[in-house]
Short mmCIF file of C-alpha atoms and ligand atoms in Angstrom, two decimals:
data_model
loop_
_atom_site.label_atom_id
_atom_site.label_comp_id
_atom_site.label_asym_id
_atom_site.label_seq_id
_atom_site.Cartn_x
_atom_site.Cartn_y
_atom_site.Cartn_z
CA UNK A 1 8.22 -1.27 -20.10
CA UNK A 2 8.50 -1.54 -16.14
CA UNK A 3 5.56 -0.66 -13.88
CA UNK A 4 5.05 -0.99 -10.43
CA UNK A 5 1.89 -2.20 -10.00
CA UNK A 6 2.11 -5.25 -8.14
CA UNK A 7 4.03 -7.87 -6.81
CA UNK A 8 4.41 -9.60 -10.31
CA UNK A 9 6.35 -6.61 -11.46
CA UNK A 10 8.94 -7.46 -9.05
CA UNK A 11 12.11 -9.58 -9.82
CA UNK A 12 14.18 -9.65 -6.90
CA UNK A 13 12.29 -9.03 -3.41
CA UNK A 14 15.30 -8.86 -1.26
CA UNK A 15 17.35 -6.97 -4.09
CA UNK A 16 14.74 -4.33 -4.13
CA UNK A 17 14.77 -4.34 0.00
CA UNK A 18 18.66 -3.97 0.09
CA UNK A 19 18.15 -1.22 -2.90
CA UNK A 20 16.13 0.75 -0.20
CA UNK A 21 18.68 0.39 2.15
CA UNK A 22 21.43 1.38 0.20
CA UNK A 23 19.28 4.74 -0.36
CA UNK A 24 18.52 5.42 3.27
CA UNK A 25 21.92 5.30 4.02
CA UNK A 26 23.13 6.89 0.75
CA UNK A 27 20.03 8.89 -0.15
CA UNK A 28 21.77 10.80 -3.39
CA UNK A 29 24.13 8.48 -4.88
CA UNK A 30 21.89 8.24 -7.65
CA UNK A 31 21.02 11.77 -8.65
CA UNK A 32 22.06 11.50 -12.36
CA UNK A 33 19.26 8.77 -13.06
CA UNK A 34 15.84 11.10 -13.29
CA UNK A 35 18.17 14.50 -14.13
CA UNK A 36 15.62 15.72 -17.20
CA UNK A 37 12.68 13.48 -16.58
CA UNK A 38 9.40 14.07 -15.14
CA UNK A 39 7.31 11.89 -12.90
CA UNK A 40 3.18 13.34 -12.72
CA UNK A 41 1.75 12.05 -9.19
CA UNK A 42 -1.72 11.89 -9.75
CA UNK A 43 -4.32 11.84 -6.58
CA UNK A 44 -7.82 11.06 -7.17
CA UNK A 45 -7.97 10.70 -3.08
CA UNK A 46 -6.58 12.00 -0.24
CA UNK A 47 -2.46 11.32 1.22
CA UNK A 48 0.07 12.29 3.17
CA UNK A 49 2.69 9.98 3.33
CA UNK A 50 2.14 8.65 -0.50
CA UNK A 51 2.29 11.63 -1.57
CA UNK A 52 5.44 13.68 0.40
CA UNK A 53 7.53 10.41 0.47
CA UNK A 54 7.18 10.10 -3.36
CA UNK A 55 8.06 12.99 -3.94
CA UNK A 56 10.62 12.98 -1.75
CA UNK A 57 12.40 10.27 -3.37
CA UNK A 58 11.92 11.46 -6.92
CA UNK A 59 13.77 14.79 -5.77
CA UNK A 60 16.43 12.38 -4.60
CA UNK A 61 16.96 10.25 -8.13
CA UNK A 62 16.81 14.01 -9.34
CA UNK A 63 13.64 13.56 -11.42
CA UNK A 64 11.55 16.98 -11.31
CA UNK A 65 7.76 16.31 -9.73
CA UNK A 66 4.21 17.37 -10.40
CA UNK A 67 1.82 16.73 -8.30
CA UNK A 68 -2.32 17.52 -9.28
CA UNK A 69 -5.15 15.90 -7.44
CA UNK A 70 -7.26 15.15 -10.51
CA UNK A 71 -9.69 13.86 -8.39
CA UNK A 72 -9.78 17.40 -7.00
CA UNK A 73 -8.59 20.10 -9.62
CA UNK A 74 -8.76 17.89 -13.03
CA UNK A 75 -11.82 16.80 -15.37
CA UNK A 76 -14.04 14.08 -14.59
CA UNK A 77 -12.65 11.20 -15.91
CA UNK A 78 -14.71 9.22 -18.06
CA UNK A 79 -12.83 5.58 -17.82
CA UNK A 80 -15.44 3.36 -19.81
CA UNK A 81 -14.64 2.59 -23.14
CA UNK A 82 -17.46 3.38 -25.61
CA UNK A 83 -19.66 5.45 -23.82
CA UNK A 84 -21.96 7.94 -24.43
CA UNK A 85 -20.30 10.82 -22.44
CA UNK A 86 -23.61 12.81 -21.39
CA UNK A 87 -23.19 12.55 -17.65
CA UNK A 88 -20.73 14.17 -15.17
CA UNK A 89 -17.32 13.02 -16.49
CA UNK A 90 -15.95 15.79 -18.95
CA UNK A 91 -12.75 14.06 -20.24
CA UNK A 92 -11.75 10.38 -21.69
CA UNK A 93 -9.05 8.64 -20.07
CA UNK A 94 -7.83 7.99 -23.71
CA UNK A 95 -7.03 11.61 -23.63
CA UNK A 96 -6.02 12.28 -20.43
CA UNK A 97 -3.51 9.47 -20.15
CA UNK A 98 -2.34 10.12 -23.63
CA UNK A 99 -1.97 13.94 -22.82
CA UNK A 100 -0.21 13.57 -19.43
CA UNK A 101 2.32 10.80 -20.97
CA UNK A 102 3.48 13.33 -23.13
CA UNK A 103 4.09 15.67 -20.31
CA UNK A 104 5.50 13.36 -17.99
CA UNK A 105 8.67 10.33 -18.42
CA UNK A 106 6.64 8.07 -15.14
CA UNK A 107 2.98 8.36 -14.07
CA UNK A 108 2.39 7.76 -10.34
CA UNK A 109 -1.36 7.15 -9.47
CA UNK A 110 -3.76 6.76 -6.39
CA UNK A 111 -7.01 6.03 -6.78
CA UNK A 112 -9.02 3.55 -4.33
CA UNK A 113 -11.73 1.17 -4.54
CA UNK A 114 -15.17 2.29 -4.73
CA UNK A 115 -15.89 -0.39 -2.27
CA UNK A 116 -20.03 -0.56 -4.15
CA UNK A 117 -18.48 -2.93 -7.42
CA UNK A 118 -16.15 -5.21 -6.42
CA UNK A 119 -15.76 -6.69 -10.29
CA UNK A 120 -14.61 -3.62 -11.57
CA UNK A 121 -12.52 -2.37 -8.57
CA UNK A 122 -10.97 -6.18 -9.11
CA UNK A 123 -10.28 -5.45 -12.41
CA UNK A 124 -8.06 -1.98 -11.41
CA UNK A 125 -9.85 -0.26 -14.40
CA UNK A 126 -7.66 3.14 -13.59
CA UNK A 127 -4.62 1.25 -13.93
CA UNK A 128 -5.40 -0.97 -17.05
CA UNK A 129 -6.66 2.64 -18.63
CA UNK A 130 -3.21 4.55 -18.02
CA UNK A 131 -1.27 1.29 -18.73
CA UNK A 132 -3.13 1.47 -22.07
CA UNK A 133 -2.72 4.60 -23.00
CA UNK A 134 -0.05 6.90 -21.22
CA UNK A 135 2.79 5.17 -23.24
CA UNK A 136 5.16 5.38 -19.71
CA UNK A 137 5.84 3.57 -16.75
CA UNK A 138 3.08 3.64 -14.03
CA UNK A 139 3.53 3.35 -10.58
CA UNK A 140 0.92 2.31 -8.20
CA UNK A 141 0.35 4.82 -5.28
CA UNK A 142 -2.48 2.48 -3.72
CA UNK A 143 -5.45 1.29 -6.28
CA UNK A 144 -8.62 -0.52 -5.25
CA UNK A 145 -6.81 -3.86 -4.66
CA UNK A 146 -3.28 -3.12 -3.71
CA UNK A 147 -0.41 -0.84 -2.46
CA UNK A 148 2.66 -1.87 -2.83
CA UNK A 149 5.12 0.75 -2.22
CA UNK A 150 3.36 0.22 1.20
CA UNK A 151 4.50 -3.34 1.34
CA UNK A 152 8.17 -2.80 -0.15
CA UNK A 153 8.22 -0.49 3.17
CA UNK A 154 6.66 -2.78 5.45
CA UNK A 155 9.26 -5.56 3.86
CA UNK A 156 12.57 -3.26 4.69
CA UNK A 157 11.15 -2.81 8.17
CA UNK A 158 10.53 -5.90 9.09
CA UNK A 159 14.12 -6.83 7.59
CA UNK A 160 15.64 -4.03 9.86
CA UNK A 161 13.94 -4.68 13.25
CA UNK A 162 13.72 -8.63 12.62
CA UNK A 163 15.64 -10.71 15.55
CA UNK A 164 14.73 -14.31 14.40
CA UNK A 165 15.88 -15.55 10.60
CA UNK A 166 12.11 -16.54 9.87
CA UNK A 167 10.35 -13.91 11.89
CA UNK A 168 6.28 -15.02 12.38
CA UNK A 169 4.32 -11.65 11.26
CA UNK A 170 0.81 -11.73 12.34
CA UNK A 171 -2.13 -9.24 10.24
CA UNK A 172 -4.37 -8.71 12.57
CA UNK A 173 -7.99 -6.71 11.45
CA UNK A 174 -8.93 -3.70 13.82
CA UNK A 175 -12.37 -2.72 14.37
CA UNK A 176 -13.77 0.88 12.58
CA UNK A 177 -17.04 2.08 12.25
CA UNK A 178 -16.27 2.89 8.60
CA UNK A 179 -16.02 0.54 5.53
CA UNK A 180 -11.95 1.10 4.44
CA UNK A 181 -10.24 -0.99 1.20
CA UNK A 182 -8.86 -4.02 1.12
CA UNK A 183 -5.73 -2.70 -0.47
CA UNK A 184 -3.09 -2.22 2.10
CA UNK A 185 -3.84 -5.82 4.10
CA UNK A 186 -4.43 -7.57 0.52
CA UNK A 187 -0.91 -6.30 -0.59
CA UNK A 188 0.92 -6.71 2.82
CA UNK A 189 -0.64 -10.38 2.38
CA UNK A 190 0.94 -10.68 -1.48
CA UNK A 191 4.54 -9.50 -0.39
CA UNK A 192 4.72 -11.76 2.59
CA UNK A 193 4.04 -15.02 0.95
CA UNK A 194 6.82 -13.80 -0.57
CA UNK A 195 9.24 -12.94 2.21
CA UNK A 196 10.96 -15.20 4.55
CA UNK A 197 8.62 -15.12 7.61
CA UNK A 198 5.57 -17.28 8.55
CA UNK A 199 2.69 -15.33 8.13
CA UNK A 200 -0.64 -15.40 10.49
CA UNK A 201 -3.87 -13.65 9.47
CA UNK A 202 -6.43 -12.85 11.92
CA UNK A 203 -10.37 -11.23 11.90
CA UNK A 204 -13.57 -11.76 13.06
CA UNK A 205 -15.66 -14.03 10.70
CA UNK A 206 -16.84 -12.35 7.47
CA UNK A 207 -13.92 -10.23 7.10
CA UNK A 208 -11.96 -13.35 5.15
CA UNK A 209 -9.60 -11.45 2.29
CA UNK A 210 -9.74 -12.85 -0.91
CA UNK A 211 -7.85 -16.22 -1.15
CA UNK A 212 -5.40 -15.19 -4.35
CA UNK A 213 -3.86 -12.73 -1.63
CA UNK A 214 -3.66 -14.52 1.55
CA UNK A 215 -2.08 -17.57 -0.49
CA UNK A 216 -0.24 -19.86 2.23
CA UNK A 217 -0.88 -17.17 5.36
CA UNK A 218 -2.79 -19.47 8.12
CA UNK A 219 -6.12 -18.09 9.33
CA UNK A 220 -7.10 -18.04 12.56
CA UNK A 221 -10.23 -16.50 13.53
CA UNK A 222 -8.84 -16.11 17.42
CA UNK A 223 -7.00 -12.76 17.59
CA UNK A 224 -5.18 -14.28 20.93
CA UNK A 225 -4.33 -17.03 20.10
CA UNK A 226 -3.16 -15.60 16.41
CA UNK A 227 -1.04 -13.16 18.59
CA UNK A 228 0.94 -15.46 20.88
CA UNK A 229 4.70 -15.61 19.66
CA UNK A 230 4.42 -12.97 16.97
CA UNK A 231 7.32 -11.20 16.03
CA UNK A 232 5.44 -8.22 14.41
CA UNK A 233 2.00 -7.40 14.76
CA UNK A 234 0.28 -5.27 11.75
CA UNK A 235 -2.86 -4.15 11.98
CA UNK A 236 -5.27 -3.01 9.39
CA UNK A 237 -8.39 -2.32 9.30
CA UNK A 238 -11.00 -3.54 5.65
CA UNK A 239 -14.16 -3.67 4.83
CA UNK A 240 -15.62 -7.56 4.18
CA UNK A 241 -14.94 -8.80 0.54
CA UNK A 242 -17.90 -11.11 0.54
CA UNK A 243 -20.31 -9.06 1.02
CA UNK A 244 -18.58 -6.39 -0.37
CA UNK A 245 -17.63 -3.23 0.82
CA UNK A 246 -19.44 -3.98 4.24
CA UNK A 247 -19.10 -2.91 7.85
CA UNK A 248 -20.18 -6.20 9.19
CA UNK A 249 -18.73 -5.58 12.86
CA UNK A 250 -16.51 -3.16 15.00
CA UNK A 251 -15.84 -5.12 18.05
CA UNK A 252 -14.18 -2.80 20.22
CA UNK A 253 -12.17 -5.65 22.08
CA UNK A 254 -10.56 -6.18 18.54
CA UNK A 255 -8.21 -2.76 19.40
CA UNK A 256 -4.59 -3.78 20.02
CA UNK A 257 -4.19 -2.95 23.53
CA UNK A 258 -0.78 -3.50 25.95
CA UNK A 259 -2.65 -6.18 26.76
CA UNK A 260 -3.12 -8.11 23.74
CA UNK A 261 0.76 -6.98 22.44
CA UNK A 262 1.67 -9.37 25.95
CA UNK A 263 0.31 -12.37 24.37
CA UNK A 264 3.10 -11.67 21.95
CA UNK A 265 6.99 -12.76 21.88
CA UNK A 266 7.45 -9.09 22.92
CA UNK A 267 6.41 -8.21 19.02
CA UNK A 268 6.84 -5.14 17.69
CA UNK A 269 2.81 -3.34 16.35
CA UNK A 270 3.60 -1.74 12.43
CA UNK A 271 0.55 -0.11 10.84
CA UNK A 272 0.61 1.76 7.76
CA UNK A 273 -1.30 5.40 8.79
CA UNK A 274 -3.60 7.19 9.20
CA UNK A 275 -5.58 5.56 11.93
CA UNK A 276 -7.45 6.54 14.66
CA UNK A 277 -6.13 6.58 18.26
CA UNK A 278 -8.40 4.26 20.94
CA UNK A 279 -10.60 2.71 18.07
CA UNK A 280 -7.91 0.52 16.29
CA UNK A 281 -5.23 0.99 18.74
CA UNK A 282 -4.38 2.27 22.33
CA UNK A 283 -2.70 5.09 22.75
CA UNK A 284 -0.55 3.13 25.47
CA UNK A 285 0.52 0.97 22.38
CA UNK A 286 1.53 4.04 19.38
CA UNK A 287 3.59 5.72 22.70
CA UNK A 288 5.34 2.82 23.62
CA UNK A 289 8.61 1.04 22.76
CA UNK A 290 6.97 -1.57 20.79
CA UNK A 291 5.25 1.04 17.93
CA UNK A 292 7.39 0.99 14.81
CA UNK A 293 4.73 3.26 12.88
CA UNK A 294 7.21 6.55 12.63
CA UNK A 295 10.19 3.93 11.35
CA UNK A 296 7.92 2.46 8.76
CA UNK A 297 5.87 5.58 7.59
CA UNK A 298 9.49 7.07 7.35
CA UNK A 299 10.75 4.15 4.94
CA UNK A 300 8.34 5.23 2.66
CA UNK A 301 10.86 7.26 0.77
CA UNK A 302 13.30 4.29 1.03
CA UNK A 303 10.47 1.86 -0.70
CA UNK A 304 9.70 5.05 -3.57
CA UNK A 305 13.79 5.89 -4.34
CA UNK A 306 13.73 1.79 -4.55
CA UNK A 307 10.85 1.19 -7.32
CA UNK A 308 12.04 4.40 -8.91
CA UNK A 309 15.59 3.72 -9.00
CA UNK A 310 14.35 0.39 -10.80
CA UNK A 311 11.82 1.68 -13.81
CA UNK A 312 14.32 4.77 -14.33
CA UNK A 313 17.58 1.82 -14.71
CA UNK A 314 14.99 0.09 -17.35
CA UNK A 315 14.24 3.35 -18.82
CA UNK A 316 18.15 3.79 -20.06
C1 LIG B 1 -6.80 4.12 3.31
C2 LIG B 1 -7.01 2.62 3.23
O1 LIG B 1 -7.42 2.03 4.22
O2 LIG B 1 -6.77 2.02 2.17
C3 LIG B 1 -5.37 4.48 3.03
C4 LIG B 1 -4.34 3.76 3.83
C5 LIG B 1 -2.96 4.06 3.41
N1 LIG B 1 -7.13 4.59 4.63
C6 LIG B 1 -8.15 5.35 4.89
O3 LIG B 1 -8.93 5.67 4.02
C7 LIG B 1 -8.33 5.83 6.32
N1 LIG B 2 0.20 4.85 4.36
C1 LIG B 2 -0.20 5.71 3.41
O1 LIG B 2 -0.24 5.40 2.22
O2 LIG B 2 -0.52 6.95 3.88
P1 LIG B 2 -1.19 8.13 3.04
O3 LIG B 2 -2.61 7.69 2.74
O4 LIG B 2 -1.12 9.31 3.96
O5 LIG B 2 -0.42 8.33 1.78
#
């Protein structure tokens, strides 16, 4: 069975980025694929983007969508195996997974890290539990360590506003007074090592990712110097992994500024939404020529119709 979980479920990066590209410019040349299937998008946290641009490109393949918070309107989900369930949680995941697979031909789930446990937000307990025991494909719509139809965007717009063959993308952190996952800059990390670009990670000390993801990205702990010649510049704000789940500094001269985008080789800034305006970035930045964040939150649907088209082709 295909899933899109990770990078490892991928077999052909730039195959998948061209398949995007093909359905931006050619959004319902595949409506016969999902006609009489069902995709469930489960949220156990808040979206926008995830959650319209999903849908979005479901609609397109022609699959019929239903969306439920279950984090909101559902049971408590009890994912433990073996448990005694006299606490909060009023339904097994054995169930729930089992019950919603029968309901539904793909499975689309978000649920984030806890950011207290990082063994068990490592071990992407959610996912393992619906892999288990929905019996369909699941797609990942950001879990504690990754989120990859994030990436497969970020990957098409880099390939569409690229000027150099081997473009150098620099991940810069941004200061926040709030501890945020390591998902999106873990999985931007996973997908570049992949791509054809050199890849520069930046952040103050303490916020170093964990080394599986940032594979051959160089770190440099000097945001300006990190920033001079960069093609793209994508910031991202994460708690630390070691310790984990911290807020160990917000260093307000950390904020991409005009300033700081100068020390580039007039780069382009990407970030992934939501942020906050004058904390991570300037406003002078998001308003200018340079922001691609509209471009990339929009190739969301591109990146969905793309890992869609791909699990519904396996599904035949
Ligand atoms: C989430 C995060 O940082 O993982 C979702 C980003 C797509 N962001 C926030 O919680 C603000
Ligand atoms: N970038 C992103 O995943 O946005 P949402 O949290 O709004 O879905």
């Amino acid at each position: 069975m295909k899933h899109f979980l990770s990078f490892e479920d991928v077999t052909d990066l730039s195959q998948l980025i061209t398949s995007g590209i093909v359905a931006k410019r050619n959004p319902f040349g595949d409506q016969e694929l999902g006609k009489n299937k069902t995709i469930g998008l489960l949220f156990f946290n808040s979206s926008l983007r995830t959650r319209i641009s999903t849908q979005k490109a479901a609609q397109n393949l022609g699959l019929n969508v239903i969306t439920m918070n279950v984090g909101q309107d559902g049971w408590g989900l009890e994912m433990e195996e073996g448990v005694v369930m006299n606490g909060d949680k009023a339904e097994h995941v054995k169930e729930a997974a089992a019950v919603i697979g029968s309901y539904c031909d793909i499975i689309g789930i978000r649920s984030f890290a806890s950011l207290t446990d990082r063994e068990k937000d490592y071990q992407e307990i959610v996912f393992q539990q619906f892999k288990k025991y929905a019996g369909v494909p699941i797609v990942n719509l950001e879990s504690a360590t990754r989120h990859p139809l994030q990436s497969l965007a970020d990957c098409i717009t880099i390939e569409e506003f690229k000027l150099k063959e081997r473009p150098k993308v620099v991940l810069t952190w941004l200061p926040h007074f709030k501890p945020l996952p390591q998902a999106v800059a873990n999985s931007f990390c996973e997908w570049m090592n992949h791509a054809d670009v050199e890849l520069v990670v930046t952040h103050p000390k303490g916020y170093d990712l964990s080394p599986e993801f940032v594979g051959k990205g160089q770190v440099i702990y000097d945001q300006n110097k990190a920033l001079e010649g960069a093609d793209f510049v994508y910031g991202k704000n994460w708690s630390s992994f070691e310790p984990y789940g911290q807020v160990l500094n917000s260093d307000p001269s950390w904020m991409i500024t005009e300033a700081k985008m100068a020390l580039t080789d007039n780069g382009k800034f990407m970030h992934c939404l939501p942020l906050r305006r004058n904390m991570k970035v300037a406003d002078e930045v998001l308003d200018g020529p340079r922001s691609l964040v509209i471009e990339q939150a929009a190739n969301r649907e591109w990146s969905a119709q793309a890992a869609l088209r791909e699990i519904l082709i396996g599904m035949k």
